[in-house]
Amino acid sequence: MMMISPSDSLAPDRGEVVNSWLALSPDSAQTTQEFVNQWTTNGELANIGGFNLVCGNVMEPLAILASRASETEPILWIADKPGQTVGLSNTDYDDRSWPKVEKGEDAIVDAIAGHVQNQESEDNLIERLLGVLSVDTLPRLSNDAGVQEYIPHLPQSVFIPPIGRDKQARDEAESANQDKREQSPVLPSTPEGTPNRAYLEGLYATQKQTVILVGFDGRVRYFERTLYDDDAQPVSTEARDRSFEFRIEK
């Protein structure tokens, strides 16, 4: 997602969790379970916004590391059997109330089945998966609706088009409604609380789409499509795609 707005938070973010996994030495003997236990016992997850991250080694079961996890809860594992499709979002793993999670799972199954049936190339598979990430079922509100008004509707859609107001429109609305601000809504399926106001201003959208393919031989294809730049401007078709290939050695 993309948020063009400032943030004054100094709390750790989910990027630190990702980097702590990727920065492990290749010679590290730490297991996936030990890594997850480390984060669920140090208390820092409680200071990070709602998320679900997946970590693990290629061709091994993957662990779900959630911001709501605690040392008293069992670790959730996925990719531990063939043919498994799991949709994750910001809500709890077993919360099936977000329509985009179930719709996304069904669309992935259909995309893979179509790819196999038509014996398509790897590039065609990537385009099919990008199509899943581009399904837009977000209800449209009034033209002057901001991110705050859209929050209850975000679980409806896999893809989020640009919503909210740019800086000029935001400044005008701020001046006109200085004394008429409504209380921020509670984020769906997240611990009750008022979101940081910085996240409710500016433009919000799906900024990047990523597809990662991993083969049984350890070959990885990492494909990233950037739809909008940091100024919320559309990226040209010629410049939006990047693809990397590498092999993971165990």
mmCIF file of C-alpha atoms in Angstrom:
data_model
loop_
_atom_site.group_PDB
_atom_site.id
_atom_site.type_symbol
_atom_site.label_atom_id
_atom_site.label_comp_id
_atom_site.label_asym_id
_atom_site.label_seq_id
_atom_site.Cartn_x
_atom_site.Cartn_y
_atom_site.Cartn_z
ATOM 1 C CA MET A 1 0.000 0.000 0.000
ATOM 2 C CA MET A 2 1.012 3.617 -0.445
ATOM 3 C CA MET A 3 0.482 6.428 1.996
ATOM 4 C CA ILE A 4 1.676 9.876 1.015
ATOM 5 C CA SER A 5 1.755 11.517 4.417
ATOM 6 C CA PRO A 6 4.168 12.171 7.280
ATOM 7 C CA SER A 7 4.515 9.937 10.296
ATOM 8 C CA ASP A 8 5.816 11.007 13.656
ATOM 9 C CA SER A 9 5.963 7.515 15.132
ATOM 10 C CA LEU A 10 9.326 6.289 16.416
ATOM 11 C CA ALA A 11 8.010 2.836 17.279
ATOM 12 C CA PRO A 12 9.556 -0.179 15.518
ATOM 13 C CA ASP A 13 7.883 -1.221 12.288
ATOM 14 C CA ARG A 14 7.349 -4.539 10.558
ATOM 15 C CA GLY A 15 10.349 -3.835 8.328
ATOM 16 C CA GLU A 16 12.611 -4.451 11.300
ATOM 17 C CA VAL A 17 11.114 -7.916 11.689
ATOM 18 C CA VAL A 18 11.731 -8.684 8.013
ATOM 19 C CA ASN A 19 15.291 -7.371 8.122
ATOM 20 C CA SER A 20 16.096 -9.358 11.252
ATOM 21 C CA TRP A 21 15.199 -12.525 9.322
ATOM 22 C CA LEU A 22 16.963 -11.627 6.089
ATOM 23 C CA ALA A 23 20.089 -10.435 7.893
ATOM 24 C CA LEU A 24 20.676 -13.784 9.574
ATOM 25 C CA SER A 25 24.065 -15.238 8.733
ATOM 26 C CA PRO A 26 23.946 -18.078 6.174
ATOM 27 C CA ASP A 27 25.730 -20.145 8.799
ATOM 28 C CA SER A 28 23.132 -19.401 11.478
ATOM 29 C CA ALA A 29 21.711 -22.478 13.164
ATOM 30 C CA GLN A 30 18.579 -20.612 14.276
ATOM 31 C CA THR A 31 15.421 -22.424 13.208
ATOM 32 C CA THR A 32 12.222 -20.795 11.996
ATOM 33 C CA GLN A 33 10.513 -21.710 15.254
ATOM 34 C CA GLU A 34 13.319 -20.160 17.303
ATOM 35 C CA PHE A 35 13.114 -16.958 15.257
ATOM 36 C CA VAL A 36 9.361 -16.652 15.798
ATOM 37 C CA ASN A 37 9.721 -17.434 19.505
ATOM 38 C CA GLN A 38 12.317 -14.679 19.782
ATOM 39 C CA TRP A 39 9.848 -12.068 18.542
ATOM 40 C CA THR A 40 6.861 -13.338 20.498
ATOM 41 C CA THR A 41 8.779 -13.215 23.777
ATOM 42 C CA ASN A 42 10.613 -9.875 23.495
ATOM 43 C CA GLY A 43 7.396 -7.819 23.697
ATOM 44 C CA GLU A 44 8.174 -5.614 20.690
ATOM 45 C CA LEU A 45 5.382 -6.954 18.470
ATOM 46 C CA ALA A 46 2.834 -5.117 20.602
ATOM 47 C CA ASN A 47 4.346 -1.803 19.451
ATOM 48 C CA ILE A 48 3.900 -2.554 15.747
ATOM 49 C CA GLY A 49 0.665 -2.085 13.774
ATOM 50 C CA GLY A 50 -1.479 -5.046 12.776
ATOM 51 C CA PHE A 51 0.187 -7.437 10.330
ATOM 52 C CA ASN A 52 0.830 -11.051 9.392
ATOM 53 C CA LEU A 53 4.280 -12.006 8.104
ATOM 54 C CA VAL A 54 5.331 -15.375 6.717
ATOM 55 C CA CYS A 55 8.856 -16.683 7.254
ATOM 56 C CA GLY A 56 10.695 -19.924 6.751
ATOM 57 C CA ASN A 57 13.163 -21.814 4.612
ATOM 58 C CA VAL A 58 12.513 -22.924 1.052
ATOM 59 C CA MET A 59 10.787 -26.310 0.810
ATOM 60 C CA GLU A 60 9.996 -26.304 4.532
ATOM 61 C CA PRO A 61 6.788 -25.351 6.374
ATOM 62 C CA LEU A 62 6.366 -21.596 6.814
ATOM 63 C CA ALA A 63 5.464 -19.879 10.075
ATOM 64 C CA ILE A 64 2.993 -17.012 10.408
ATOM 65 C CA LEU A 65 4.354 -14.263 12.622
ATOM 66 C CA ALA A 66 1.480 -12.005 13.668
ATOM 67 C CA SER A 67 1.610 -8.741 15.582
ATOM 68 C CA ARG A 68 -0.993 -10.172 17.968
ATOM 69 C CA ALA A 69 1.057 -13.290 18.696
ATOM 70 C CA SER A 70 2.186 -14.070 22.221
ATOM 71 C CA GLU A 71 4.510 -16.638 23.717
ATOM 72 C CA THR A 72 1.520 -18.519 25.125
ATOM 73 C CA GLU A 73 -0.052 -19.118 21.710
ATOM 74 C CA PRO A 74 1.045 -21.926 19.375
ATOM 75 C CA ILE A 75 2.834 -20.980 16.162
ATOM 76 C CA LEU A 76 0.664 -21.232 13.061
ATOM 77 C CA TRP A 77 2.255 -23.129 10.160
ATOM 78 C CA ILE A 78 1.339 -23.151 6.465
ATOM 79 C CA ALA A 79 2.820 -24.660 3.276
ATOM 80 C CA ASP A 80 3.132 -27.930 5.141
ATOM 81 C CA LYS A 81 1.247 -29.937 2.514
ATOM 82 C CA PRO A 82 0.857 -29.849 -1.300
ATOM 83 C CA GLY A 83 -1.897 -27.844 -2.950
ATOM 84 C CA GLN A 84 -2.438 -25.465 -0.049
ATOM 85 C CA THR A 85 -3.689 -21.928 -0.728
ATOM 86 C CA VAL A 86 -3.754 -19.446 2.148
ATOM 87 C CA GLY A 87 -4.872 -15.834 2.049
ATOM 88 C CA LEU A 88 -3.456 -13.442 4.632
ATOM 89 C CA SER A 89 -4.254 -9.837 5.403
ATOM 90 C CA ASN A 90 -4.103 -7.585 8.466
ATOM 91 C CA THR A 91 -6.789 -9.489 10.316
ATOM 92 C CA ASP A 92 -6.354 -12.639 12.403
ATOM 93 C CA TYR A 93 -5.445 -15.799 10.502
ATOM 94 C CA ASP A 94 -8.697 -17.546 11.431
ATOM 95 C CA ASP A 95 -10.878 -14.480 10.803
ATOM 96 C CA ARG A 96 -12.817 -15.236 7.613
ATOM 97 C CA SER A 97 -14.938 -12.089 7.743
ATOM 98 C CA TRP A 98 -12.784 -10.131 5.267
ATOM 99 C CA PRO A 99 -14.260 -10.779 1.779
ATOM 100 C CA LYS A 100 -10.980 -10.063 -0.015
ATOM 101 C CA VAL A 101 -9.252 -12.948 1.778
ATOM 102 C CA GLU A 102 -11.671 -15.621 0.574
ATOM 103 C CA LYS A 103 -12.046 -14.027 -2.864
ATOM 104 C CA GLY A 104 -8.268 -13.878 -3.191
ATOM 105 C CA GLU A 105 -7.841 -17.538 -2.291
ATOM 106 C CA ASP A 106 -10.455 -18.616 -4.839
ATOM 107 C CA ALA A 107 -8.923 -16.408 -7.531
ATOM 108 C CA ILE A 108 -5.435 -17.843 -6.919
ATOM 109 C CA VAL A 109 -6.736 -21.403 -7.258
ATOM 110 C CA ASP A 110 -8.474 -20.498 -10.529
ATOM 111 C CA ALA A 111 -5.396 -18.693 -11.875
ATOM 112 C CA ILE A 112 -3.098 -21.647 -11.225
ATOM 113 C CA ALA A 113 -5.608 -24.125 -12.661
ATOM 114 C CA GLY A 114 -5.960 -22.036 -15.818
ATOM 115 C CA HIS A 115 -2.191 -21.761 -16.150
ATOM 116 C CA VAL A 116 -1.718 -25.530 -15.877
ATOM 117 C CA GLN A 117 -4.612 -26.372 -18.175
ATOM 118 C CA ASN A 118 -3.325 -24.067 -20.919
ATOM 119 C CA GLN A 119 0.334 -25.044 -20.389
ATOM 120 C CA GLU A 120 1.356 -21.405 -20.249
ATOM 121 C CA SER A 121 4.768 -19.865 -19.728
ATOM 122 C CA GLU A 122 6.082 -18.511 -16.446
ATOM 123 C CA ASP A 123 5.497 -14.955 -17.640
ATOM 124 C CA ASN A 124 1.860 -15.804 -18.328
ATOM 125 C CA LEU A 125 1.505 -17.176 -14.805
ATOM 126 C CA ILE A 126 2.885 -13.949 -13.383
ATOM 127 C CA GLU A 127 0.386 -11.928 -15.412
ATOM 128 C CA ARG A 128 -2.446 -14.128 -14.145
ATOM 129 C CA LEU A 129 -1.339 -13.579 -10.551
ATOM 130 C CA LEU A 130 -1.003 -9.841 -11.109
ATOM 131 C CA GLY A 131 -4.568 -9.973 -12.373
ATOM 132 C CA VAL A 132 -5.635 -11.442 -9.031
ATOM 133 C CA LEU A 133 -3.851 -8.609 -7.235
ATOM 134 C CA SER A 134 -5.670 -6.100 -9.451
ATOM 135 C CA VAL A 135 -9.242 -7.153 -8.634
ATOM 136 C CA ASP A 136 -10.984 -3.960 -7.531
ATOM 137 C CA THR A 137 -14.250 -4.450 -5.627
ATOM 138 C CA LEU A 138 -13.969 -1.389 -3.402
ATOM 139 C CA PRO A 139 -17.292 0.443 -2.982
ATOM 140 C CA ARG A 140 -17.097 4.009 -4.287
ATOM 141 C CA LEU A 141 -17.998 6.799 -1.888
ATOM 142 C CA SER A 142 -18.499 10.497 -2.595
ATOM 143 C CA ASN A 143 -15.763 12.396 -4.433
ATOM 144 C CA ASP A 144 -14.747 14.260 -1.281
ATOM 145 C CA ALA A 145 -14.441 11.112 0.874
ATOM 146 C CA GLY A 146 -11.075 10.717 2.574
ATOM 147 C CA VAL A 147 -9.149 7.659 3.725
ATOM 148 C CA GLN A 148 -10.919 7.796 7.072
ATOM 149 C CA GLU A 149 -14.306 7.231 5.440
ATOM 150 C CA TYR A 150 -12.950 4.344 3.362
ATOM 151 C CA ILE A 151 -11.369 2.388 6.228
ATOM 152 C CA PRO A 152 -14.447 0.223 6.977
ATOM 153 C CA HIS A 153 -14.588 -0.761 3.282
ATOM 154 C CA LEU A 154 -10.932 -1.755 2.749
ATOM 155 C CA PRO A 155 -11.509 -5.445 3.659
ATOM 156 C CA GLN A 156 -13.804 -5.667 0.619
ATOM 157 C CA SER A 157 -11.133 -5.361 -2.070
ATOM 158 C CA VAL A 158 -7.767 -6.933 -2.891
ATOM 159 C CA PHE A 159 -6.776 -3.898 -4.961
ATOM 160 C CA ILE A 160 -7.174 -0.385 -3.586
ATOM 161 C CA PRO A 161 -7.316 2.433 -6.163
ATOM 162 C CA PRO A 162 -6.128 5.906 -5.121
ATOM 163 C CA ILE A 163 -8.445 7.192 -2.412
ATOM 164 C CA GLY A 164 -8.302 10.227 -0.159
ATOM 165 C CA ARG A 165 -7.255 13.740 -1.033
ATOM 166 C CA ASP A 166 -4.056 15.208 -2.424
ATOM 167 C CA LYS A 167 -2.286 17.950 -0.467
ATOM 168 C CA GLN A 168 -4.189 20.889 -1.951
ATOM 169 C CA ALA A 169 -7.597 19.289 -1.473
ATOM 170 C CA ARG A 170 -6.616 18.141 2.006
ATOM 171 C CA ASP A 171 -5.558 21.639 3.045
ATOM 172 C CA GLU A 172 -8.818 23.093 1.755
ATOM 173 C CA ALA A 173 -10.874 20.473 3.582
ATOM 174 C CA GLU A 174 -8.842 20.984 6.752
ATOM 175 C CA SER A 175 -9.531 24.697 6.692
ATOM 176 C CA ALA A 176 -13.254 24.240 6.057
ATOM 177 C CA ASN A 177 -13.799 21.486 8.613
ATOM 178 C CA GLN A 178 -11.386 22.392 11.385
ATOM 179 C CA ASP A 179 -14.088 22.160 14.047
ATOM 180 C CA LYS A 180 -16.105 19.328 12.510
ATOM 181 C CA ARG A 181 -13.757 16.361 12.680
ATOM 182 C CA GLU A 182 -15.422 13.094 13.443
ATOM 183 C CA GLN A 183 -13.817 10.524 15.675
ATOM 184 C CA SER A 184 -11.630 8.123 13.702
ATOM 185 C CA PRO A 185 -13.308 4.731 13.153
ATOM 186 C CA VAL A 186 -11.944 1.531 14.604
ATOM 187 C CA LEU A 187 -9.988 -0.494 12.061
ATOM 188 C CA PRO A 188 -11.916 -3.672 11.139
ATOM 189 C CA SER A 189 -10.878 -6.766 13.091
ATOM 190 C CA THR A 190 -8.045 -4.979 14.878
ATOM 191 C CA PRO A 191 -7.629 -4.024 18.532
ATOM 192 C CA GLU A 192 -9.833 -1.057 19.333
ATOM 193 C CA GLY A 193 -8.109 2.294 19.117
ATOM 194 C CA THR A 194 -7.833 5.465 17.072
ATOM 195 C CA PRO A 195 -5.420 5.223 14.115
ATOM 196 C CA ASN A 196 -2.601 7.739 13.890
ATOM 197 C CA ARG A 197 -4.076 10.743 12.078
ATOM 198 C CA ALA A 198 -1.088 10.786 9.706
ATOM 199 C CA TYR A 199 -2.402 7.567 8.177
ATOM 200 C CA LEU A 200 -5.791 9.107 7.449
ATOM 201 C CA GLU A 201 -4.510 12.005 5.345
ATOM 202 C CA GLY A 202 -3.119 12.214 1.845
ATOM 203 C CA LEU A 203 -3.588 9.595 -0.864
ATOM 204 C CA TYR A 204 -3.759 5.884 -0.150
ATOM 205 C CA ALA A 205 -3.569 3.105 -2.727
ATOM 206 C CA THR A 206 -1.995 -0.155 -3.786
ATOM 207 C CA GLN A 207 1.446 1.127 -4.746
ATOM 208 C CA LYS A 208 3.284 -2.105 -5.554
ATOM 209 C CA GLN A 209 2.312 -5.634 -6.556
ATOM 210 C CA THR A 210 4.732 -8.495 -5.942
ATOM 211 C CA VAL A 211 4.803 -12.072 -7.208
ATOM 212 C CA ILE A 212 7.396 -14.525 -5.870
ATOM 213 C CA LEU A 213 7.758 -17.923 -7.529
ATOM 214 C CA VAL A 214 9.897 -20.604 -5.868
ATOM 215 C CA GLY A 215 10.835 -23.828 -7.634
ATOM 216 C CA PHE A 216 11.614 -27.212 -6.118
ATOM 217 C CA ASP A 217 15.213 -26.703 -7.253
ATOM 218 C CA GLY A 218 15.566 -23.505 -5.201
ATOM 219 C CA ARG A 219 15.224 -21.145 -8.158
ATOM 220 C CA VAL A 220 13.385 -17.940 -7.224
ATOM 221 C CA ARG A 221 11.712 -15.427 -9.525
ATOM 222 C CA TYR A 222 10.920 -12.126 -7.825
ATOM 223 C CA PHE A 223 8.653 -9.861 -9.866
ATOM 224 C CA GLU A 224 7.617 -6.398 -8.722
ATOM 225 C CA ARG A 225 5.255 -3.947 -10.417
ATOM 226 C CA THR A 226 5.170 -0.338 -9.190
ATOM 227 C CA LEU A 227 1.890 1.383 -10.019
ATOM 228 C CA TYR A 228 2.493 4.760 -8.347
ATOM 229 C CA ASP A 229 5.633 6.656 -7.389
ATOM 230 C CA ASP A 230 6.244 8.346 -4.034
ATOM 231 C CA ASP A 231 4.399 11.443 -5.246
ATOM 232 C CA ALA A 232 1.285 9.364 -6.011
ATOM 233 C CA GLN A 233 1.821 9.728 -9.757
ATOM 234 C CA PRO A 234 1.176 6.730 -12.066
ATOM 235 C CA VAL A 235 4.331 4.970 -13.249
ATOM 236 C CA SER A 236 4.583 4.435 -17.003
ATOM 237 C CA THR A 237 4.114 0.924 -18.384
ATOM 238 C CA GLU A 238 7.713 0.903 -19.619
ATOM 239 C CA ALA A 239 9.171 1.714 -16.191
ATOM 240 C CA ARG A 240 6.912 -0.079 -13.740
ATOM 241 C CA ASP A 241 8.192 -3.688 -13.842
ATOM 242 C CA ARG A 242 11.309 -5.224 -12.302
ATOM 243 C CA SER A 243 12.227 -8.899 -12.317
ATOM 244 C CA PHE A 244 15.023 -10.714 -10.486
ATOM 245 C CA GLU A 245 16.090 -14.351 -10.556
ATOM 246 C CA PHE A 246 18.371 -16.136 -8.129
ATOM 247 C CA ARG A 247 18.912 -19.530 -6.573
ATOM 248 C CA ILE A 248 18.693 -20.373 -2.891
ATOM 249 C CA GLU A 249 21.325 -22.773 -1.636
ATOM 250 C CA LYS A 250 20.663 -24.831 1.450
#
